[in-house]
């Protein structure tokens, strides 16, 4: 019971320490200081993911037009995406509940899982003569943007890790274990890439419009998770 | 039996149709829609249909299944969303998971639907619409307002779980069509230039940013400027653009400008805006002469013109260089023929004619070595030459088409008075018809009526005689055409030529040629055409009226010759002594009479021809 006020006091100290650190690092007049805040970076990344989602929606519509879907409406849910096996939070509550590191990890894992299948898809779709150039350019754009988004999220998390780690250090010592999980999982991306390869083999067996439908769904996931993540990292929002 | 079969099938079909169609008949229960307002919960709605009326009331159930499950589960909440609905709360909702729902009753499946929650998001309408006045125009007629609203309370936009777009629509109260603004993310929007005297209605609806379907409209917001006391009821209505006034003033201004330009003394300005219309100008000729119709003077002037001459003769170079041989015996014959024709003593004139011939064709028309009495072109150059001389010259010049030397016999021939140059074709045996001179158009045509007298050696009479010369006394010297040569030439020429029928004057030579040819070929006696001067040409009148029949006279032509029919009457209008040659009727020549370019008009020809 005494621990609770102590914890509260510790929290206030942490905030003060953060503010001090922030001022030291980014004092006005410091030429090397980048004016972009973490919030700005997050906004950029979120906008980027929103654009990806819009592009994939448009591409899906075009593919549906050119390759009309099977008449069997019920056949739709049978479509299996190669990322269906991944455990991802299914709703806002879960996204808010899981640790932020895990949320970050999920985001990065998703982006990684789509990197290679998209490049394969690009090569495959170029052979489609009947598709308009617009669709082909969209597909190319999507695969580039996914790569950029992954880089961006990594950078943001790098920057936010400062907050995260600090926060964890000062505020949530219990969570340090998860820090280890994060670092392990982030550093262990190479190992997961192995699974990504096997996953991409599944992806190749799908039809083009199903493939893009899967990606569209996952891009929506990424966007939503990023928003929640931003909300959770930035202390001013009451997430 | 077949008939009964047929009737039975028809009855079945009718029953089937009636069963499947029509709202008043059987309607199956079906799922109308499934909707998620905030991507955290969703509801499905269905219609019961009118099964209940027909059968025992059945209990409808909604079963659902997630894609990774095997069993169908029943709807957890039938109440919250209203009747015939199923509400799935957050615990039952997996956003990116495909669901399938089906409407069943007992074991009968009526409808089935599959979807995933992120695809069925339809947000609730925005709430708390209000407006504030930004500013008004100086006249107070228009005003700008800012409309604000709140996002739907169910949607968690603060955390960013869902991003909404808003579309605003507004209209005047008594209008029917809503004006739309582009969808935007912000929750406030300005409306500019609203009329303060009118009341407006505003409504807003929202949708998820990446989807296309909008949710329901919000409640209508009423905007009334009079509430704030700034309405301008006494303000006049907007004046429409005064098109009428603009038009009137524009026309008046234009008229004033035009008048001022026309009346202005500035020649440059005038020329710029009203460029002068080019009038025909011939050097040395007063246009008034042309207007008044004094063609004698005009012709004389024109005859002097070297340029004019060369232009006329450009096609007929040989004409320029023709020199008549005084010693030519044909001329003497001609003279004699002429005498015979005219019953006058033309010996005197003959000599002069002979002398005259020297000058024909010379480029210079005003050479002094030509005796005055001669009908040389030089006479016509003289401005003081009397009209008689001029007329004679004109007559002579009509003979351009004449080929005197070809004709041993003189027959009256028509002469075109329009020619102003002396071209004597006496020595030319060139069966080259040329088109009449252009200047013939204006001057009156001479229609020469020739009278072929049977006294003449009919055996040697041509079909028509050319006026080979005009004596100073005003007599026409006629010369016969050369039959044999011409006959040959005619045949050759006629078949080759491509005669065009038009209403211009034709070269009678061509005409006659063809007549000769055809007649000769067909051996019809009444087509009378002997060798004639190919260059002879007739006016239409002459051809028309005085085609004479020489059939009788040509009873004894030479074998190579055709009997000649005289048909022409030559009117020399301007001459004091008109040559009137009575013409006998010429039978209609052969039908294959083709007329080439010349002075024979189609009317003439039509009369000649059947």
Short mmCIF file of C-alpha atoms in Angstrom, two decimals, chain B residues 250-266 269-270 273-274:
data_model
loop_
_atom_site.label_atom_id
_atom_site.label_comp_id
_atom_site.label_asym_id
_atom_site.label_seq_id
_atom_site.Cartn_x
_atom_site.Cartn_y
_atom_site.Cartn_z
CA UNK B 250 -23.50 47.79 -77.99
CA UNK B 251 -25.43 48.15 -81.19
CA UNK B 252 -25.64 51.90 -80.83
CA UNK B 253 -21.94 52.18 -80.15
CA UNK B 254 -21.12 50.05 -83.12
CA UNK B 255 -23.34 52.09 -85.38
CA UNK B 256 -21.80 55.33 -84.17
CA UNK B 257 -18.35 53.94 -84.76
CA UNK B 258 -19.18 52.81 -88.26
CA UNK B 259 -20.74 56.11 -89.19
CA UNK B 260 -17.85 58.06 -87.79
CA UNK B 261 -15.39 55.95 -89.69
CA UNK B 262 -17.28 56.35 -92.90
CA UNK B 263 -17.60 60.07 -92.52
CA UNK B 264 -14.09 60.57 -91.37
CA UNK B 265 -11.73 62.37 -93.60
CA UNK B 266 -8.95 60.03 -92.83
CA UNK B 269 -8.67 54.69 -91.54
CA UNK B 270 -11.36 54.35 -94.07
CA UNK B 273 -11.92 49.33 -92.15
CA UNK B 274 -13.69 49.57 -95.46
#
